Amino acid sequence: MNTELLDRYIAAWNERDADKRRAAVDELWAPEGTYTDPLAEVRGREAIDATIAAVQAQFPDFAFRPGELFDAHHDIARFTWELGPAGGEAVVVGFDVAVLDADGRIRHVHGFLDKVPAT
């Protein structure tokens, strides 16, 4: 994974147009790709797209942005990200580990939440 792929990953999480978001998911993820974090465990592009849509519905005025950390080797990358209002303090901060397949598509994302809003 390189920073260009990370930028496309973040852009998919920010894409509000359902058709464009699904196209981005289809381009980025392997057909049976997975996404797992403390709140979700899904397999397949349709489920990943639905998970992104659900997060957008929960935080309609927020956007994702890359965090300070990005490190990659072979077919694996780790990176931080933030979610919050444009230009404002992050409300959610996470740390993801992505594993790519032989075609350079995301096979697995293992997510960790370092900061979440109080409920």
N, C-alpha and C. Protein backbone atom coordinates (compact mmCIF):
# COMPACT_ATOMS: atom_id res chain seq x y z
N MET A 1 0.86 -1.18 0.00
CA MET A 1 0.00 0.00 0.00
C MET A 1 0.90 1.22 0.00
N ASN A 2 0.54 2.19 -0.79
CA ASN A 2 1.28 3.44 -0.81
C ASN A 2 0.35 4.58 -0.42
N THR A 3 0.90 5.78 -0.33
CA THR A 3 0.08 6.91 0.11
C THR A 3 -1.02 7.24 -0.90
N GLU A 4 -0.81 6.95 -2.17
CA GLU A 4 -1.86 7.20 -3.17
C GLU A 4 -3.06 6.28 -2.90
N LEU A 5 -2.80 5.04 -2.57
CA LEU A 5 -3.89 4.11 -2.24
C LEU A 5 -4.57 4.54 -0.95
N LEU A 6 -3.80 5.01 0.02
CA LEU A 6 -4.38 5.53 1.26
C LEU A 6 -5.29 6.72 0.96
N ASP A 7 -4.86 7.62 0.09
CA ASP A 7 -5.69 8.77 -0.28
C ASP A 7 -7.00 8.31 -0.91
N ARG A 8 -6.96 7.28 -1.75
CA ARG A 8 -8.17 6.75 -2.37
C ARG A 8 -9.07 6.07 -1.34
N TYR A 9 -8.46 5.41 -0.37
CA TYR A 9 -9.20 4.77 0.72
C TYR A 9 -9.96 5.83 1.52
N ILE A 10 -9.27 6.88 1.92
CA ILE A 10 -9.90 7.97 2.68
C ILE A 10 -11.00 8.62 1.83
N ALA A 11 -10.74 8.83 0.55
CA ALA A 11 -11.73 9.43 -0.34
C ALA A 11 -12.99 8.59 -0.43
N ALA A 12 -12.84 7.26 -0.44
CA ALA A 12 -14.01 6.37 -0.47
C ALA A 12 -14.86 6.57 0.78
N TRP A 13 -14.22 6.72 1.92
CA TRP A 13 -14.96 6.94 3.17
C TRP A 13 -15.64 8.30 3.18
N ASN A 14 -15.14 9.24 2.40
CA ASN A 14 -15.74 10.58 2.34
C ASN A 14 -16.75 10.75 1.21
N GLU A 15 -16.81 9.82 0.27
CA GLU A 15 -17.68 9.97 -0.90
C GLU A 15 -19.16 9.83 -0.49
N ARG A 16 -19.93 10.88 -0.69
CA ARG A 16 -21.34 10.90 -0.29
C ARG A 16 -22.28 10.42 -1.41
N ASP A 17 -21.83 10.49 -2.64
CA ASP A 17 -22.64 9.99 -3.75
C ASP A 17 -22.57 8.46 -3.74
N ALA A 18 -23.73 7.81 -3.58
CA ALA A 18 -23.77 6.36 -3.40
C ALA A 18 -23.14 5.61 -4.56
N ASP A 19 -23.41 6.02 -5.80
CA ASP A 19 -22.85 5.33 -6.96
C ASP A 19 -21.34 5.50 -7.04
N LYS A 20 -20.86 6.71 -6.79
CA LYS A 20 -19.42 6.96 -6.82
C LYS A 20 -18.71 6.23 -5.69
N ARG A 21 -19.35 6.20 -4.51
CA ARG A 21 -18.75 5.50 -3.38
C ARG A 21 -18.64 4.00 -3.69
N ARG A 22 -19.71 3.42 -4.24
CA ARG A 22 -19.68 2.00 -4.56
C ARG A 22 -18.61 1.70 -5.61
N ALA A 23 -18.47 2.58 -6.60
CA ALA A 23 -17.43 2.40 -7.61
C ALA A 23 -16.04 2.44 -6.96
N ALA A 24 -15.85 3.34 -6.01
CA ALA A 24 -14.56 3.44 -5.32
C ALA A 24 -14.30 2.18 -4.50
N VAL A 25 -15.31 1.67 -3.81
CA VAL A 25 -15.17 0.44 -3.04
C VAL A 25 -14.82 -0.72 -3.97
N ASP A 26 -15.52 -0.82 -5.10
CA ASP A 26 -15.26 -1.91 -6.05
C ASP A 26 -13.83 -1.85 -6.59
N GLU A 27 -13.33 -0.64 -6.77
CA GLU A 27 -11.97 -0.47 -7.29
C GLU A 27 -10.91 -0.78 -6.24
N LEU A 28 -11.18 -0.44 -5.00
CA LEU A 28 -10.19 -0.58 -3.93
C LEU A 28 -10.13 -1.96 -3.31
N TRP A 29 -11.28 -2.58 -3.09
CA TRP A 29 -11.33 -3.82 -2.33
C TRP A 29 -11.40 -5.04 -3.22
N ALA A 30 -10.79 -6.11 -2.78
CA ALA A 30 -10.96 -7.41 -3.41
C ALA A 30 -12.42 -7.83 -3.23
N PRO A 31 -12.96 -8.66 -4.12
CA PRO A 31 -14.38 -9.03 -4.04
C PRO A 31 -14.81 -9.56 -2.67
N GLU A 32 -13.99 -10.35 -2.02
CA GLU A 32 -14.34 -10.90 -0.71
C GLU A 32 -13.56 -10.20 0.41
N GLY A 33 -13.20 -8.94 0.16
CA GLY A 33 -12.46 -8.19 1.16
C GLY A 33 -13.24 -8.06 2.46
N THR A 34 -12.50 -7.80 3.53
CA THR A 34 -13.14 -7.66 4.84
C THR A 34 -12.77 -6.33 5.48
N TYR A 35 -13.66 -5.90 6.36
CA TYR A 35 -13.40 -4.73 7.19
C TYR A 35 -13.84 -5.09 8.60
N THR A 36 -12.92 -4.97 9.56
CA THR A 36 -13.22 -5.31 10.94
C THR A 36 -12.70 -4.21 11.85
N ASP A 37 -13.57 -3.72 12.71
CA ASP A 37 -13.17 -2.81 13.78
C ASP A 37 -14.03 -3.16 15.00
N PRO A 38 -13.89 -2.46 16.12
CA PRO A 38 -14.66 -2.84 17.30
C PRO A 38 -16.18 -2.78 17.11
N LEU A 39 -16.66 -2.05 16.11
CA LEU A 39 -18.09 -1.88 15.91
C LEU A 39 -18.64 -2.61 14.69
N ALA A 40 -17.78 -3.15 13.86
CA ALA A 40 -18.24 -3.78 12.61
C ALA A 40 -17.34 -4.95 12.24
N GLU A 41 -17.94 -5.94 11.60
CA GLU A 41 -17.19 -7.05 11.03
C GLU A 41 -17.96 -7.47 9.78
N VAL A 42 -17.45 -7.06 8.61
CA VAL A 42 -18.18 -7.30 7.36
C VAL A 42 -17.27 -7.91 6.31
N ARG A 43 -17.90 -8.62 5.37
CA ARG A 43 -17.17 -9.25 4.27
C ARG A 43 -17.88 -8.92 2.97
N GLY A 44 -17.10 -8.57 1.95
CA GLY A 44 -17.64 -8.29 0.63
C GLY A 44 -17.86 -6.81 0.39
N ARG A 45 -17.78 -6.44 -0.86
CA ARG A 45 -17.87 -5.03 -1.23
C ARG A 45 -19.20 -4.39 -0.86
N GLU A 46 -20.30 -5.12 -1.03
CA GLU A 46 -21.60 -4.55 -0.70
C GLU A 46 -21.68 -4.21 0.79
N ALA A 47 -21.20 -5.10 1.63
CA ALA A 47 -21.23 -4.87 3.07
C ALA A 47 -20.27 -3.75 3.48
N ILE A 48 -19.13 -3.67 2.84
CA ILE A 48 -18.19 -2.58 3.12
C ILE A 48 -18.81 -1.25 2.74
N ASP A 49 -19.44 -1.19 1.58
CA ASP A 49 -20.11 0.03 1.14
C ASP A 49 -21.20 0.42 2.14
N ALA A 50 -21.99 -0.55 2.60
CA ALA A 50 -23.06 -0.28 3.56
C ALA A 50 -22.49 0.23 4.88
N THR A 51 -21.34 -0.29 5.29
CA THR A 51 -20.70 0.15 6.52
C THR A 51 -20.26 1.60 6.40
N ILE A 52 -19.67 1.95 5.27
CA ILE A 52 -19.26 3.34 5.04
C ILE A 52 -20.48 4.25 5.06
N ALA A 53 -21.56 3.85 4.39
CA ALA A 53 -22.79 4.65 4.37
C ALA A 53 -23.34 4.85 5.78
N ALA A 54 -23.28 3.81 6.61
CA ALA A 54 -23.78 3.91 7.98
C ALA A 54 -22.94 4.90 8.81
N VAL A 55 -21.63 4.88 8.63
CA VAL A 55 -20.77 5.82 9.33
C VAL A 55 -21.08 7.24 8.87
N GLN A 56 -21.27 7.43 7.58
CA GLN A 56 -21.61 8.76 7.07
C GLN A 56 -22.94 9.25 7.64
N ALA A 57 -23.92 8.34 7.79
CA ALA A 57 -25.21 8.72 8.35
C ALA A 57 -25.07 9.10 9.83
N GLN A 58 -24.17 8.43 10.54
CA GLN A 58 -23.96 8.72 11.95
C GLN A 58 -23.24 10.05 12.15
N PHE A 59 -22.36 10.40 11.20
CA PHE A 59 -21.57 11.63 11.30
C PHE A 59 -21.73 12.44 10.00
N PRO A 60 -22.93 12.98 9.75
CA PRO A 60 -23.21 13.57 8.43
C PRO A 60 -22.40 14.82 8.08
N ASP A 61 -21.91 15.52 9.07
CA ASP A 61 -21.17 16.76 8.79
C ASP A 61 -19.67 16.62 8.99
N PHE A 62 -19.19 15.38 9.12
CA PHE A 62 -17.78 15.14 9.38
C PHE A 62 -17.10 14.56 8.14
N ALA A 63 -15.78 14.68 8.13
CA ALA A 63 -14.99 14.10 7.04
C ALA A 63 -13.79 13.38 7.63
N PHE A 64 -13.36 12.34 6.91
CA PHE A 64 -12.15 11.61 7.27
C PHE A 64 -10.94 12.34 6.70
N ARG A 65 -9.83 12.23 7.40
CA ARG A 65 -8.55 12.74 6.90
C ARG A 65 -7.44 11.82 7.42
N PRO A 66 -6.36 11.73 6.67
CA PRO A 66 -5.24 10.90 7.14
C PRO A 66 -4.68 11.46 8.43
N GLY A 67 -4.21 10.57 9.28
CA GLY A 67 -3.53 10.99 10.50
C GLY A 67 -2.05 11.19 10.23
N GLU A 68 -1.26 11.15 11.28
CA GLU A 68 0.17 11.43 11.14
C GLU A 68 0.99 10.22 10.74
N LEU A 69 0.49 9.01 10.98
CA LEU A 69 1.29 7.81 10.75
C LEU A 69 0.90 7.10 9.47
N PHE A 70 1.88 6.77 8.68
CA PHE A 70 1.71 5.85 7.55
C PHE A 70 3.01 5.07 7.41
N ASP A 71 2.89 3.75 7.42
CA ASP A 71 4.06 2.89 7.29
C ASP A 71 3.62 1.67 6.51
N ALA A 72 4.43 1.24 5.54
CA ALA A 72 4.04 0.09 4.73
C ALA A 72 5.27 -0.71 4.31
N HIS A 73 5.05 -2.00 4.16
CA HIS A 73 6.06 -2.88 3.56
C HIS A 73 5.32 -4.09 2.99
N HIS A 74 5.91 -4.70 2.00
CA HIS A 74 5.33 -5.85 1.32
C HIS A 74 3.87 -5.56 0.95
N ASP A 75 2.94 -6.35 1.46
CA ASP A 75 1.53 -6.18 1.11
C ASP A 75 0.71 -5.69 2.31
N ILE A 76 1.36 -4.98 3.23
CA ILE A 76 0.68 -4.56 4.46
C ILE A 76 1.03 -3.11 4.78
N ALA A 77 0.05 -2.40 5.34
CA ALA A 77 0.27 -1.01 5.73
C ALA A 77 -0.46 -0.73 7.03
N ARG A 78 0.09 0.17 7.80
CA ARG A 78 -0.58 0.65 9.00
C ARG A 78 -0.64 2.18 8.90
N PHE A 79 -1.76 2.73 9.35
CA PHE A 79 -1.93 4.17 9.23
C PHE A 79 -2.98 4.65 10.23
N THR A 80 -2.87 5.92 10.57
CA THR A 80 -3.86 6.54 11.42
C THR A 80 -4.76 7.43 10.58
N TRP A 81 -5.94 7.67 11.10
CA TRP A 81 -6.91 8.54 10.44
C TRP A 81 -7.71 9.27 11.51
N GLU A 82 -8.36 10.33 11.07
CA GLU A 82 -9.17 11.14 11.97
C GLU A 82 -10.51 11.41 11.30
N LEU A 83 -11.54 11.59 12.12
CA LEU A 83 -12.87 11.95 11.64
C LEU A 83 -13.35 13.12 12.47
N GLY A 84 -13.74 14.19 11.79
CA GLY A 84 -14.24 15.36 12.50
C GLY A 84 -14.73 16.41 11.52
N PRO A 85 -15.18 17.54 12.05
CA PRO A 85 -15.62 18.62 11.16
C PRO A 85 -14.44 19.21 10.41
N ALA A 86 -14.69 19.70 9.21
CA ALA A 86 -13.62 20.30 8.41
C ALA A 86 -12.96 21.42 9.21
N GLY A 87 -11.65 21.34 9.33
CA GLY A 87 -10.89 22.35 10.04
C GLY A 87 -11.01 22.29 11.55
N GLY A 88 -11.76 21.31 12.06
CA GLY A 88 -11.96 21.21 13.50
C GLY A 88 -11.24 20.03 14.10
N GLU A 89 -11.35 19.92 15.41
CA GLU A 89 -10.71 18.82 16.13
C GLU A 89 -11.37 17.50 15.79
N ALA A 90 -10.58 16.46 15.69
CA ALA A 90 -11.10 15.13 15.39
C ALA A 90 -11.94 14.63 16.57
N VAL A 91 -13.09 14.07 16.24
CA VAL A 91 -13.98 13.48 17.24
C VAL A 91 -13.67 11.99 17.38
N VAL A 92 -13.27 11.37 16.27
CA VAL A 92 -12.89 9.96 16.26
C VAL A 92 -11.48 9.87 15.67
N VAL A 93 -10.64 9.05 16.29
CA VAL A 93 -9.29 8.79 15.79
C VAL A 93 -9.10 7.29 15.74
N GLY A 94 -8.56 6.81 14.63
CA GLY A 94 -8.37 5.39 14.49
C GLY A 94 -7.00 5.02 13.96
N PHE A 95 -6.72 3.73 14.06
CA PHE A 95 -5.47 3.14 13.59
C PHE A 95 -5.86 1.89 12.82
N ASP A 96 -5.56 1.84 11.53
CA ASP A 96 -5.93 0.70 10.70
C ASP A 96 -4.70 -0.02 10.18
N VAL A 97 -4.88 -1.31 9.97
CA VAL A 97 -3.88 -2.14 9.31
C VAL A 97 -4.56 -2.74 8.09
N ALA A 98 -4.00 -2.50 6.91
CA ALA A 98 -4.57 -3.01 5.67
C ALA A 98 -3.63 -4.04 5.05
N VAL A 99 -4.24 -5.11 4.53
CA VAL A 99 -3.50 -6.16 3.84
C VAL A 99 -4.01 -6.21 2.41
N LEU A 100 -3.09 -6.18 1.46
CA LEU A 100 -3.45 -6.19 0.04
C LEU A 100 -3.34 -7.57 -0.55
N ASP A 101 -4.09 -7.80 -1.63
CA ASP A 101 -3.96 -9.06 -2.36
C ASP A 101 -2.91 -8.90 -3.46
N ALA A 102 -2.72 -9.93 -4.26
CA ALA A 102 -1.69 -9.92 -5.30
C ALA A 102 -1.96 -8.88 -6.38
N ASP A 103 -3.22 -8.44 -6.51
CA ASP A 103 -3.58 -7.43 -7.51
C ASP A 103 -3.50 -6.01 -6.95
N GLY A 104 -3.08 -5.87 -5.70
CA GLY A 104 -2.97 -4.54 -5.10
C GLY A 104 -4.28 -4.01 -4.55
N ARG A 105 -5.28 -4.87 -4.43
CA ARG A 105 -6.56 -4.47 -3.83
C ARG A 105 -6.55 -4.84 -2.35
N ILE A 106 -7.38 -4.15 -1.60
CA ILE A 106 -7.46 -4.40 -0.17
C ILE A 106 -8.14 -5.74 0.08
N ARG A 107 -7.46 -6.61 0.78
CA ARG A 107 -8.01 -7.91 1.16
C ARG A 107 -8.65 -7.81 2.55
N HIS A 108 -7.96 -7.15 3.48
CA HIS A 108 -8.45 -7.02 4.84
C HIS A 108 -8.08 -5.65 5.39
N VAL A 109 -8.99 -5.07 6.15
CA VAL A 109 -8.68 -3.91 6.99
C VAL A 109 -9.04 -4.29 8.41
N HIS A 110 -8.06 -4.12 9.30
CA HIS A 110 -8.25 -4.37 10.73
C HIS A 110 -8.15 -3.00 11.40
N GLY A 111 -9.28 -2.52 11.94
CA GLY A 111 -9.33 -1.19 12.48
C GLY A 111 -9.39 -1.16 14.01
N PHE A 112 -8.78 -0.15 14.56
CA PHE A 112 -8.78 0.09 16.00
C PHE A 112 -9.23 1.53 16.23
N LEU A 113 -10.02 1.74 17.25
CA LEU A 113 -10.51 3.08 17.57
C LEU A 113 -9.76 3.59 18.80
N ASP A 114 -8.99 4.65 18.61
CA ASP A 114 -8.18 5.21 19.69
C ASP A 114 -8.92 6.30 20.45
N LYS A 115 -9.87 6.95 19.78
CA LYS A 115 -10.65 8.01 20.40
C LYS A 115 -12.06 7.93 19.82
N VAL A 116 -13.05 7.88 20.69
CA VAL A 116 -14.45 7.85 20.25
C VAL A 116 -15.24 8.82 21.12
N PRO A 117 -16.35 9.35 20.56
CA PRO A 117 -17.15 10.27 21.37
C PRO A 117 -17.83 9.54 22.52
N ALA A 118 -18.02 10.24 23.61
CA ALA A 118 -18.74 9.67 24.75
C ALA A 118 -20.21 9.49 24.36
N THR A 119 -20.80 8.41 24.81
CA THR A 119 -22.20 8.15 24.48
C THR A 119 -23.14 8.60 25.55
